[in-house]
Each structure stands twice: as C-alpha cells, then as structure tokens.
Amino acid sequence: MDLLNRQPDPESWGDSTRAIHAGSQREKPYHAIIEPLVQTATYTFRNSEEVIAYQDAHSRGLPTDRLEYGRYGNPTIAACEARLAALEGAETAIQFASGMAAITTTLLACLRSGDHLVMTDDCYRRTRQICLEFLARFDIQTSVVPIGDYAALEDAIRPNTRLLLSETPTNPYLRVLDLERFSEIAHRHRLISVVDTTFATPFNQRPLDWGVDIVIHSATKYLGGHNDLLAGFAAGSAAALTPVRELHNILGATADPHNAYLLLRGIKTLSIRLGRHNENGQRVAEFLESHPAVEQVWYPGLPSHPDYAVASAQMKGFGGVVSFTVRGGLYDTARFIDRLQIPYISPSLGGTESLVIQPALMSYYDVPPEKRQALGIRDNLVRLSLGLEDADDLIADLKQALEAL
Ligand SMILES: *Cc1c(COP(=O)(O)O)cnc(C)c1O
C-alpha cells in the first residue's frame, strides 16, 4: 500500500466533507478507518539495492513511495498536510512544530541579507519581535505600517523589498485585512505575500482565493481546537513552498506525529466547532456592546468595527475572539477578570474552553506602560476567546462580573 499517495478531494465537496475525508486514502493499513499514527523517528531499508533505488529516484526529484528519516517526512504528518492543503485550496501545506516555527521558517526561506519587508502593525507580538529584532541581525530590515492603510503599505515598498507580511483578523483588535488589495499590491511590485490567518481558519476565510501566496496558521488554536497541542502550518503553491520545505528539512522545527494525529482528529469537527465559535462570538460581542460597564468592543461582526464592511464581504463568520475595554483602570479590569467563573485566565484561543486575558498583564507585562500604550495596548483591555460553552452561560457570567465593576 502506498502510504504517501493521497487521494485528491473532489472540487464539489463542502468544508465539512473535506475536513473529514480530504487527503485520506479510502483504504488504510489493517482496514482501519482512521489514519494510522506512525510514531517513528526513522525508516528502514531491506537491503542496499533498495537504498540505491531510493537515492537514485530522490536525487532526480522523482516521487518515491517510501520515507527515509523523520525530519523529512511522516505518513501521519503527510495526511494532516494534505487535509489542511485541501481546506485552504492550496497545492501543498507543511506542518511545523508550532505556529512560530511556521512563521520563522517561511521568513528565513524567503528572505536573504539586504532584503526588506513590510508588515502591518496590530499583530502577534512574537512575529513583530522576529522581524524587528532577530531578522535585523542578518541585515533584513522591516517597516511597520498601520493595518488598513494601503497607501502607507505601498509607500513603504523599496527597491529591495521582497515580502509583505500581515495577519487577519489581528490580535488583539480583530482588524481585517482587505486580502484582494493586499495581494494586488504584492503582485504589482512582484513581492511575496504572506498572511497569518490563525484567527479565521479556512472555514471563515481562505486567503489563497484572494491571491495571497502563503497562508500561515498556528494550528495550536482553532485547527487543533482542544487546547491540547502545539502545531503550525504554511500553505500555498508548490513553487512558493518548495524553498520553505527544503529549509524546514534542515532547520528541523518538525511536527510530532502524535500531534498530527490529534490535529487530524480535531480538524474533522472544525466546521461545526467554528459554527459555534462564530455564534458565541457574535452573541457575546452584541451583549458586551449593550452593557453600560463596557467602554468599547472590537469584533468584526459588529457594524461599529472599523473593518465591518471588509469582513462582511470576505468572511463567512467572524470567529470566537472578542476584545473590549471596561470602564476602569488596570486593577479594576483585573478584578473584573478575577470574578469570571467560566473562562480560564490563559494566553491562547480557539479551544473548547473559553479563555480570557488582560494583555497589559499577560503578553505585554514586561513592556513599560508608555511603550505599551504606543503599541495600542490599553490598561483596561480584555481579550476573550470564546470556547464552545453555551452562549447564555457565558453572557450570564460576564454580566455578573461587569455588574460588580
Ligand atoms: C498563537 C499565534 C501564533 C504563534 O503560534 P504558536 O503555535 O503558539 O507558536 C502566531 N500567530 C497568531 C496570530 C497566533 O495567535
């Protein structure tokens, strides 16, 4: 049986069918219904003849029906990559040990010393750190422009610019990138466009359909969906991802087969989970906006959000993350969070359990207050990642905590 020869998925399939069947062979080892968990570090050869046949085929770039070593491939990971590629409408996908491994490997594969990249501002803090602090050590310069300002994005492009990097929806203000405008600018200037769309998942939005070159995910969040694994993905055309895969095979931020197994299991329920996350997000955002103890709410499904129009045109749903400011200072906000009974205080999102953080005390605690303000992190800001609990229970819980403010 050829474990590496995945069946293609029919164009006509919907998201739910694809999430369960895409990239899987109908017939699996031992007639099992589930993709096998191949928990192995390396692969064996029967004899030297087999080694030579494999090396000959491999060195000529021909497809082989076997694997050599765990860093270069694994059947469980390959099944997971095929499933994600199908969901994103991508030719190929690469699974990594974490979302950050996907981002750093992609950037390092696409950029070289002397290059310049432009990124949008409201983003995952570690991504900004990698670009502004780490890549700068290799003489790769980064310009940061406000998300939503396409004139500033284009003005920042220099003769040595090679790549545009953005996120959508962003963290923590859920800003939504106009993917069509972003990729049009990238194409006109012959730049590689990379978009981290962790907060959307392919169920809510598919950046490749709008012309983006490489889409990145932290699969730790919605794709895994159960707060029990770390993983990342890059997806796109084979041409865009070949250098990324080659570097990945060397850098070695390799996914664990067991995580790929858990991810395959998690992804099967992605469409029904996302349906609930979207519903909880919308209902809780509307409730918060109507409450007098809440100052402002950021959720792309609310007409008051700056990107409501773009989001409505581009997304199927707006996800389960809602950010808001409460009426009070740093410690009033902390007390509000401490009164919540259902969400755990924890810095992630996209899982079954609701999670809550006060960014000023969590991701930005080590940043001095003035600098934190300059980055747009308000003291009274709360980021709530809604899980799969009943919206009524979540709303009742928020209500009791707000009432005590
Ligand atoms: C969590 C996250 C990352 C980092 O992913 P890890 O899996 O934690 O390495 C990157 N981008 C976004 C938008 C995230 O939410």
Short mmCIF file of C-alpha atoms and ligand atoms in Angstrom, two decimals:
data_model
loop_
_atom_site.label_atom_id
_atom_site.label_comp_id
_atom_site.label_asym_id
_atom_site.label_seq_id
_atom_site.Cartn_x
_atom_site.Cartn_y
_atom_site.Cartn_z
CA MET A 1 0.00 0.00 0.00
CA ASP A 2 1.32 3.42 -0.98
CA LEU A 3 1.06 5.47 2.21
CA LEU A 4 2.26 8.64 0.53
CA ASN A 5 -0.17 8.62 -2.38
CA ARG A 6 -3.07 10.68 -1.09
CA GLN A 7 -6.42 10.74 -2.82
CA PRO A 8 -7.43 14.13 -4.22
CA ASP A 9 -10.65 15.68 -2.97
CA PRO A 10 -13.45 16.47 -5.44
CA GLU A 11 -13.98 20.17 -6.19
CA SER A 12 -17.64 19.80 -5.32
CA TRP A 13 -17.03 18.86 -1.68
CA GLY A 14 -18.09 21.27 1.04
CA ASP A 15 -15.97 22.26 4.05
CA SER A 16 -17.36 19.59 6.39
CA THR A 17 -16.84 16.71 3.96
CA ARG A 18 -13.37 17.98 3.14
CA ALA A 19 -12.45 18.33 6.83
CA ILE A 20 -13.26 14.63 7.35
CA HIS A 21 -12.13 12.96 4.11
CA ALA A 22 -9.75 15.18 2.13
CA GLY A 23 -6.25 13.84 1.69
CA SER A 24 -7.08 10.41 3.13
CA GLN A 25 -6.88 7.14 1.30
CA ARG A 26 -10.12 5.20 1.32
CA GLU A 27 -8.24 2.03 2.21
CA LYS A 28 -5.88 2.31 5.14
CA PRO A 29 -3.45 -0.14 6.78
CA TYR A 30 -5.17 -3.05 8.55
CA HIS A 31 -8.52 -1.85 7.10
CA ALA A 32 -8.63 0.71 9.89
CA ILE A 33 -10.98 3.63 9.34
CA ILE A 34 -8.59 6.11 10.99
CA GLU A 35 -5.28 7.41 9.61
CA PRO A 36 -2.54 5.45 11.39
CA LEU A 37 -0.37 7.17 13.96
CA VAL A 38 3.10 6.30 12.68
CA GLN A 39 5.16 7.17 15.74
CA THR A 40 8.60 6.56 14.34
CA ALA A 41 11.84 8.54 14.13
CA THR A 42 13.28 6.75 11.12
CA TYR A 43 12.50 4.20 8.36
CA THR A 44 14.32 1.01 7.44
CA PHE A 45 15.65 -0.31 4.11
CA ARG A 46 15.50 -4.04 3.28
CA ASN A 47 18.89 -4.02 1.56
CA SER A 48 21.43 -1.80 -0.21
CA GLU A 49 19.65 -2.26 -3.52
CA GLU A 50 16.63 -0.52 -2.03
CA VAL A 51 18.87 2.25 -0.70
CA ILE A 52 20.35 2.80 -4.17
CA ALA A 53 16.94 2.77 -5.91
CA TYR A 54 15.64 5.31 -3.39
CA GLN A 55 18.71 7.55 -3.68
CA ASP A 56 18.57 7.46 -7.49
CA ALA A 57 14.90 8.42 -7.61
CA HIS A 58 15.33 11.02 -4.86
CA SER A 59 18.34 12.72 -6.46
CA ARG A 60 16.47 13.00 -9.77
CA GLY A 61 13.49 14.57 -7.99
CA LEU A 62 11.22 11.62 -8.83
CA PRO A 63 8.39 10.67 -6.48
CA THR A 64 9.22 7.79 -4.14
CA ASP A 65 6.78 5.57 -2.29
CA ARG A 66 8.79 5.42 0.91
CA LEU A 67 10.39 7.65 3.50
CA GLU A 68 13.93 7.92 4.79
CA TYR A 69 14.06 9.83 8.08
CA GLY A 70 11.55 11.50 10.40
CA ARG A 71 12.65 15.09 9.78
CA TYR A 72 11.99 14.65 6.04
CA GLY A 73 8.52 13.19 6.33
CA ASN A 74 5.99 11.03 8.15
CA PRO A 75 2.74 9.42 6.88
CA THR A 76 0.58 10.86 9.69
CA ILE A 77 2.01 14.33 9.14
CA ALA A 78 1.61 13.92 5.35
CA ALA A 79 -2.09 13.08 5.85
CA CYS A 80 -2.51 16.15 8.03
CA GLU A 81 -0.71 18.36 5.50
CA ALA A 82 -2.92 17.03 2.67
CA ARG A 83 -6.04 17.71 4.73
CA LEU A 84 -5.04 21.29 5.50
CA ALA A 85 -3.98 21.97 1.90
CA ALA A 86 -7.43 20.78 0.73
CA LEU A 87 -9.18 23.03 3.24
CA GLU A 88 -7.15 26.07 2.19
CA GLY A 89 -7.45 25.32 -1.54
CA ALA A 90 -3.65 25.07 -1.61
CA GLU A 91 -1.45 22.88 -3.76
CA THR A 92 0.59 21.91 -0.73
CA ALA A 93 0.99 22.52 3.00
CA ILE A 94 3.79 21.98 5.52
CA GLN A 95 3.15 21.14 9.15
CA PHE A 96 5.54 22.57 11.76
CA ALA A 97 6.13 22.11 15.48
CA SER A 98 4.36 25.42 16.24
CA GLY A 99 2.88 28.50 14.61
CA MET A 100 6.10 30.42 15.31
CA ALA A 101 8.12 27.66 13.59
CA ALA A 102 5.90 28.10 10.51
CA ILE A 103 6.44 31.88 10.52
CA THR A 104 10.20 31.86 11.18
CA THR A 105 10.97 29.07 8.70
CA THR A 106 8.88 30.77 5.99
CA LEU A 107 10.56 34.15 6.54
CA LEU A 108 14.05 32.66 6.64
CA ALA A 109 13.37 30.70 3.44
CA CYS A 110 12.01 33.72 1.54
CA LEU A 111 14.45 36.43 2.70
CA ARG A 112 18.18 36.99 2.48
CA SER A 113 20.62 39.54 3.85
CA GLY A 114 19.98 43.01 2.40
CA ASP A 115 16.25 42.38 1.84
CA HIS A 116 13.44 44.47 3.27
CA LEU A 117 9.91 43.51 4.27
CA VAL A 118 6.79 45.46 5.12
CA MET A 119 4.48 44.25 7.88
CA THR A 120 1.22 45.56 9.32
CA ASP A 121 1.17 46.77 12.92
CA ASP A 122 -1.53 45.08 15.03
CA CYS A 123 -0.09 41.57 15.20
CA TYR A 124 1.16 38.65 17.25
CA ARG A 125 3.90 40.08 19.42
CA ARG A 126 6.47 37.35 18.69
CA THR A 127 6.07 37.89 14.92
CA ARG A 128 6.94 41.57 15.34
CA GLN A 129 9.89 40.55 17.54
CA ILE A 130 11.23 38.10 14.96
CA CYS A 131 11.12 40.73 12.22
CA LEU A 132 12.32 43.82 14.11
CA GLU A 133 14.87 42.20 16.41
CA PHE A 134 16.02 38.85 15.01
CA LEU A 135 15.93 39.39 11.22
CA ALA A 136 17.62 42.80 11.72
CA ARG A 137 20.70 40.89 12.97
CA PHE A 138 21.01 39.42 9.47
CA ASP A 139 20.61 42.84 7.79
CA ILE A 140 16.97 42.20 6.89
CA GLN A 141 15.06 45.42 7.61
CA THR A 142 11.35 45.70 8.45
CA SER A 143 8.96 48.62 8.01
CA VAL A 144 5.78 48.52 10.10
CA VAL A 145 2.68 50.24 8.67
CA PRO A 146 -0.81 50.65 10.18
CA ILE A 147 -3.12 47.85 9.11
CA GLY A 148 -5.86 49.18 6.83
CA ASP A 149 -3.65 51.98 5.41
CA TYR A 150 -2.93 50.67 1.90
CA ALA A 151 -1.25 53.93 0.78
CA ALA A 152 1.24 53.61 3.67
CA LEU A 153 1.78 49.96 2.76
CA GLU A 154 2.63 50.85 -0.82
CA ASP A 155 4.75 53.89 0.18
CA ALA A 156 6.88 51.68 2.42
CA ILE A 157 7.93 49.47 -0.53
CA ARG A 158 11.59 50.00 -1.50
CA PRO A 159 13.68 48.61 -4.38
CA ASN A 160 14.97 45.84 -2.06
CA THR A 161 11.54 44.93 -0.61
CA ARG A 162 10.85 41.26 -1.06
CA LEU A 163 7.88 40.36 1.10
CA LEU A 164 4.64 41.72 2.59
CA LEU A 165 3.50 40.20 5.88
CA SER A 166 0.15 40.59 7.58
CA GLU A 167 -2.39 38.95 9.83
CA THR A 168 -6.16 38.76 9.66
CA PRO A 169 -8.12 39.07 11.87
CA THR A 170 -5.42 40.64 14.02
CA ASN A 171 -4.56 40.27 17.66
CA PRO A 172 -5.98 41.88 19.76
CA TYR A 173 -8.14 44.37 17.80
CA LEU A 174 -9.53 41.91 15.23
CA ARG A 175 -8.63 44.20 12.33
CA VAL A 176 -9.45 42.56 9.00
CA LEU A 177 -7.06 42.88 6.07
CA ASP A 178 -8.54 43.51 2.62
CA LEU A 179 -6.90 40.43 1.09
CA GLU A 180 -7.62 41.42 -2.50
CA ARG A 181 -5.99 44.87 -2.13
CA PHE A 182 -3.07 43.42 -0.18
CA SER A 183 -2.27 40.73 -2.75
CA GLU A 184 -2.83 43.14 -5.68
CA ILE A 185 -0.14 45.44 -4.23
CA ALA A 186 2.18 42.46 -3.68
CA HIS A 187 1.72 41.19 -7.24
CA ARG A 188 2.15 44.60 -8.86
CA HIS A 189 5.50 45.01 -7.04
CA ARG A 190 6.49 41.34 -7.54
CA LEU A 191 6.59 40.67 -3.79
CA ILE A 192 5.77 37.52 -1.85
CA SER A 193 2.58 37.98 0.20
CA VAL A 194 2.33 36.10 3.49
CA VAL A 195 -0.77 36.20 5.71
CA ASP A 196 -1.23 34.65 9.16
CA THR A 197 -4.89 33.75 9.33
CA THR A 198 -4.90 31.79 12.59
CA PHE A 199 -7.92 33.74 13.92
CA ALA A 200 -10.08 32.91 10.87
CA THR A 201 -9.27 29.29 9.90
CA PRO A 202 -10.02 28.18 6.32
CA PHE A 203 -13.63 27.74 7.39
CA ASN A 204 -14.16 31.51 7.83
CA GLN A 205 -11.76 32.80 5.18
CA ARG A 206 -9.34 31.44 2.54
CA PRO A 207 -6.59 33.98 1.72
CA LEU A 208 -5.26 31.99 -1.28
CA ASP A 209 -8.62 32.52 -3.04
CA TRP A 210 -7.89 36.27 -2.90
CA GLY A 211 -4.42 35.91 -4.42
CA VAL A 212 -2.21 35.64 -1.33
CA ASP A 213 0.93 33.50 -1.89
CA ILE A 214 1.46 31.84 1.50
CA VAL A 215 -1.02 31.38 4.33
CA ILE A 216 0.22 30.64 7.86
CA HIS A 217 -1.61 29.11 10.81
CA SER A 218 -0.95 28.48 14.43
CA ALA A 219 -2.80 25.15 14.50
CA THR A 220 -2.45 25.33 18.29
CA LYS A 221 -5.62 27.43 18.17
CA TYR A 222 -8.81 26.60 16.20
CA LEU A 223 -7.40 23.86 13.96
CA GLY A 224 -6.35 21.70 16.90
CA GLY A 225 -9.26 23.18 18.79
CA HIS A 226 -8.93 21.40 22.13
CA ASN A 227 -6.15 23.31 23.93
CA ASP A 228 -4.01 20.16 23.92
CA LEU A 229 -1.35 20.57 21.22
CA LEU A 230 1.12 23.00 19.61
CA ALA A 231 1.46 23.00 15.80
CA GLY A 232 1.74 25.30 12.80
CA PHE A 233 1.20 25.28 9.04
CA ALA A 234 2.28 27.09 5.92
CA ALA A 235 0.15 26.50 2.79
CA GLY A 236 0.39 27.70 -0.80
CA SER A 237 1.62 26.72 -4.24
CA ALA A 238 4.37 24.11 -4.62
CA ALA A 239 6.55 26.82 -6.19
CA ALA A 240 6.12 29.13 -3.18
CA LEU A 241 6.62 26.37 -0.61
CA THR A 242 9.47 24.31 -2.09
CA PRO A 243 12.20 26.57 -0.59
CA VAL A 244 10.29 26.57 2.72
CA ARG A 245 10.15 22.77 2.81
CA GLU A 246 13.83 22.48 1.89
CA LEU A 247 14.80 24.80 4.75
CA HIS A 248 12.34 23.10 7.11
CA ASN A 249 14.06 19.76 6.45
CA ILE A 250 17.31 21.36 7.61
CA LEU A 251 16.13 23.66 10.45
CA GLY A 252 14.06 20.84 11.90
CA ALA A 253 11.14 22.55 13.65
CA THR A 254 9.40 19.27 12.86
CA ALA A 255 5.88 18.42 13.99
CA ASP A 256 5.42 15.39 16.19
CA PRO A 257 3.44 12.52 14.57
CA HIS A 258 1.24 12.29 17.66
CA ASN A 259 0.30 15.96 17.30
CA ALA A 260 -0.51 15.35 13.63
CA TYR A 261 -2.79 12.52 14.73
CA LEU A 262 -4.54 14.79 17.26
CA LEU A 263 -4.83 17.52 14.64
CA LEU A 264 -6.41 15.17 12.09
CA ARG A 265 -8.93 14.31 14.77
CA GLY A 266 -9.51 17.97 15.70
CA ILE A 267 -9.89 19.17 12.12
CA LYS A 268 -12.74 16.71 11.49
CA THR A 269 -15.02 18.81 13.68
CA LEU A 270 -13.65 22.19 12.56
CA SER A 271 -16.74 23.29 10.66
CA ILE A 272 -19.20 22.52 13.45
CA ARG A 273 -16.86 23.94 16.08
CA LEU A 274 -16.34 27.14 14.09
CA GLY A 275 -20.09 27.47 13.68
CA ARG A 276 -20.43 27.58 17.47
CA HIS A 277 -17.38 29.83 17.97
CA ASN A 278 -18.84 32.28 15.41
CA GLU A 279 -22.23 32.19 17.09
CA ASN A 280 -20.78 32.67 20.58
CA GLY A 281 -18.53 35.48 19.31
CA GLN A 282 -21.42 37.37 17.72
CA ARG A 283 -23.80 36.95 20.67
CA VAL A 284 -21.24 37.88 23.33
CA ALA A 285 -19.98 40.87 21.29
CA GLU A 286 -23.55 42.19 20.94
CA PHE A 287 -24.18 41.68 24.66
CA LEU A 288 -20.95 43.48 25.65
CA GLU A 289 -21.70 46.42 23.34
CA SER A 290 -25.05 46.89 25.03
CA HIS A 291 -23.63 46.89 28.58
CA PRO A 292 -23.01 50.26 30.30
CA ALA A 293 -19.88 48.98 32.13
CA VAL A 294 -18.21 48.27 28.79
CA GLU A 295 -16.41 51.17 27.10
CA GLN A 296 -15.74 49.74 23.61
CA VAL A 297 -15.96 46.38 21.83
CA TRP A 298 -13.88 45.17 18.87
CA TYR A 299 -15.50 42.35 16.88
CA PRO A 300 -15.60 42.29 13.05
CA GLY A 301 -19.23 41.15 13.12
CA LEU A 302 -20.33 44.43 14.76
CA PRO A 303 -21.21 47.38 12.48
CA SER A 304 -19.18 49.58 14.88
CA HIS A 305 -15.92 47.74 13.99
CA PRO A 306 -13.68 49.70 11.57
CA ASP A 307 -13.44 46.70 9.20
CA TYR A 308 -17.06 45.55 9.32
CA ALA A 309 -17.54 46.12 5.56
CA VAL A 310 -14.36 44.26 4.50
CA ALA A 311 -15.06 41.45 6.97
CA SER A 312 -18.65 41.03 5.77
CA ALA A 313 -17.52 40.81 2.14
CA GLN A 314 -14.62 38.49 2.79
CA MET A 315 -15.50 36.21 5.71
CA LYS A 316 -18.12 33.54 6.36
CA GLY A 317 -18.05 34.18 10.12
CA PHE A 318 -16.02 36.31 12.49
CA GLY A 319 -14.66 33.79 14.98
CA GLY A 320 -14.76 33.48 18.73
CA VAL A 321 -12.36 36.20 19.87
CA VAL A 322 -13.84 39.42 21.22
CA SER A 323 -11.73 42.28 22.62
CA PHE A 324 -13.20 45.04 24.78
CA THR A 325 -12.36 47.76 27.28
CA VAL A 326 -14.24 48.02 30.57
CA ARG A 327 -14.89 51.24 32.50
CA GLY A 328 -11.98 51.22 34.94
CA GLY A 329 -8.20 51.13 35.23
CA LEU A 330 -5.60 48.37 35.21
CA TYR A 331 -6.63 46.83 38.54
CA ASP A 332 -10.42 47.30 38.14
CA THR A 333 -10.04 45.31 34.93
CA ALA A 334 -8.01 42.63 36.71
CA ARG A 335 -10.73 42.36 39.39
CA PHE A 336 -13.40 42.02 36.67
CA ILE A 337 -11.43 39.15 35.15
CA ASP A 338 -10.97 37.50 38.55
CA ARG A 339 -14.73 37.47 39.06
CA LEU A 340 -15.36 35.44 35.90
CA GLN A 341 -16.31 31.83 36.68
CA ILE A 342 -16.24 30.12 33.26
CA PRO A 343 -13.24 31.40 31.24
CA TYR A 344 -9.80 30.36 32.42
CA ILE A 345 -7.10 33.04 32.60
CA SER A 346 -4.79 31.74 29.89
CA PRO A 347 -2.93 33.10 26.86
CA SER A 348 -4.31 31.18 23.92
CA LEU A 349 -7.54 30.93 21.92
CA GLY A 350 -9.56 28.69 19.67
CA GLY A 351 -10.13 25.74 22.00
CA THR A 352 -13.19 24.20 23.61
CA GLU A 353 -12.63 26.10 26.90
CA SER A 354 -13.19 29.87 26.96
CA LEU A 355 -10.03 31.79 27.85
CA VAL A 356 -9.54 35.37 28.97
CA ILE A 357 -6.52 37.67 29.28
CA GLN A 358 -5.76 41.25 30.13
CA PRO A 359 -2.98 41.90 27.54
CA ALA A 360 -1.36 44.60 29.76
CA LEU A 361 -0.75 41.95 32.45
CA MET A 362 -0.09 38.96 30.16
CA SER A 363 1.63 39.32 26.78
CA TYR A 364 2.83 42.92 27.41
CA TYR A 365 3.67 42.85 31.15
CA ASP A 366 7.39 43.39 30.53
CA VAL A 367 6.77 46.38 28.24
CA PRO A 368 6.91 49.79 30.03
CA PRO A 369 3.44 51.47 30.27
CA GLU A 370 4.24 54.32 27.79
CA LYS A 371 5.53 51.86 25.20
CA ARG A 372 2.55 49.58 25.83
CA GLN A 373 0.18 52.50 25.18
CA ALA A 374 2.11 53.38 22.00
CA LEU A 375 1.56 49.80 20.79
CA GLY A 376 -2.16 50.33 21.41
CA ILE A 377 -2.37 48.03 24.44
CA ARG A 378 -4.77 49.81 26.78
CA ASP A 379 -4.68 49.04 30.54
CA ASN A 380 -8.42 48.20 30.59
CA LEU A 381 -8.33 45.97 27.51
CA VAL A 382 -9.67 42.41 27.82
CA ARG A 383 -9.29 39.70 25.17
CA LEU A 384 -11.86 36.98 25.45
CA SER A 385 -11.55 33.80 23.42
CA LEU A 386 -14.92 32.12 23.47
CA GLY A 387 -14.97 28.36 23.63
CA LEU A 388 -17.82 26.01 22.88
CA GLU A 389 -19.87 26.57 26.03
CA ASP A 390 -23.48 27.81 25.86
CA ALA A 391 -23.65 31.48 24.92
CA ASP A 392 -26.32 32.06 27.61
CA ASP A 393 -23.97 30.81 30.32
CA LEU A 394 -21.06 32.91 29.05
CA ILE A 395 -23.26 36.01 28.90
CA ALA A 396 -24.64 35.43 32.41
CA ASP A 397 -21.09 35.03 33.71
CA LEU A 398 -19.87 38.24 32.03
CA LYS A 399 -22.96 40.07 33.29
CA GLN A 400 -22.34 39.21 36.96
CA ALA A 401 -18.68 40.22 36.69
CA LEU A 402 -19.48 43.51 34.90
CA GLU A 403 -22.20 44.38 37.39
CA ALA A 404 -19.62 44.24 40.21
CA LEU A 405 -17.29 46.73 38.45
C1 LIG B 1 -0.59 31.78 18.68
C2 LIG B 1 -0.29 32.55 17.47
C3 LIG B 1 0.94 32.41 16.82
C4 LIG B 1 2.03 31.54 17.36
O1 LIG B 1 1.68 30.20 17.27
P1 LIG B 1 2.30 29.05 18.26
O2 LIG B 1 1.60 27.84 17.81
O3 LIG B 1 1.96 29.49 19.65
O4 LIG B 1 3.76 29.07 18.01
C5 LIG B 1 1.14 33.12 15.65
N1 LIG B 1 0.20 33.94 15.15
C6 LIG B 1 -1.00 34.10 15.75
C7 LIG B 1 -2.00 35.01 15.15
C8 LIG B 1 -1.28 33.42 16.93
O5 LIG B 1 -2.45 33.58 17.53
#
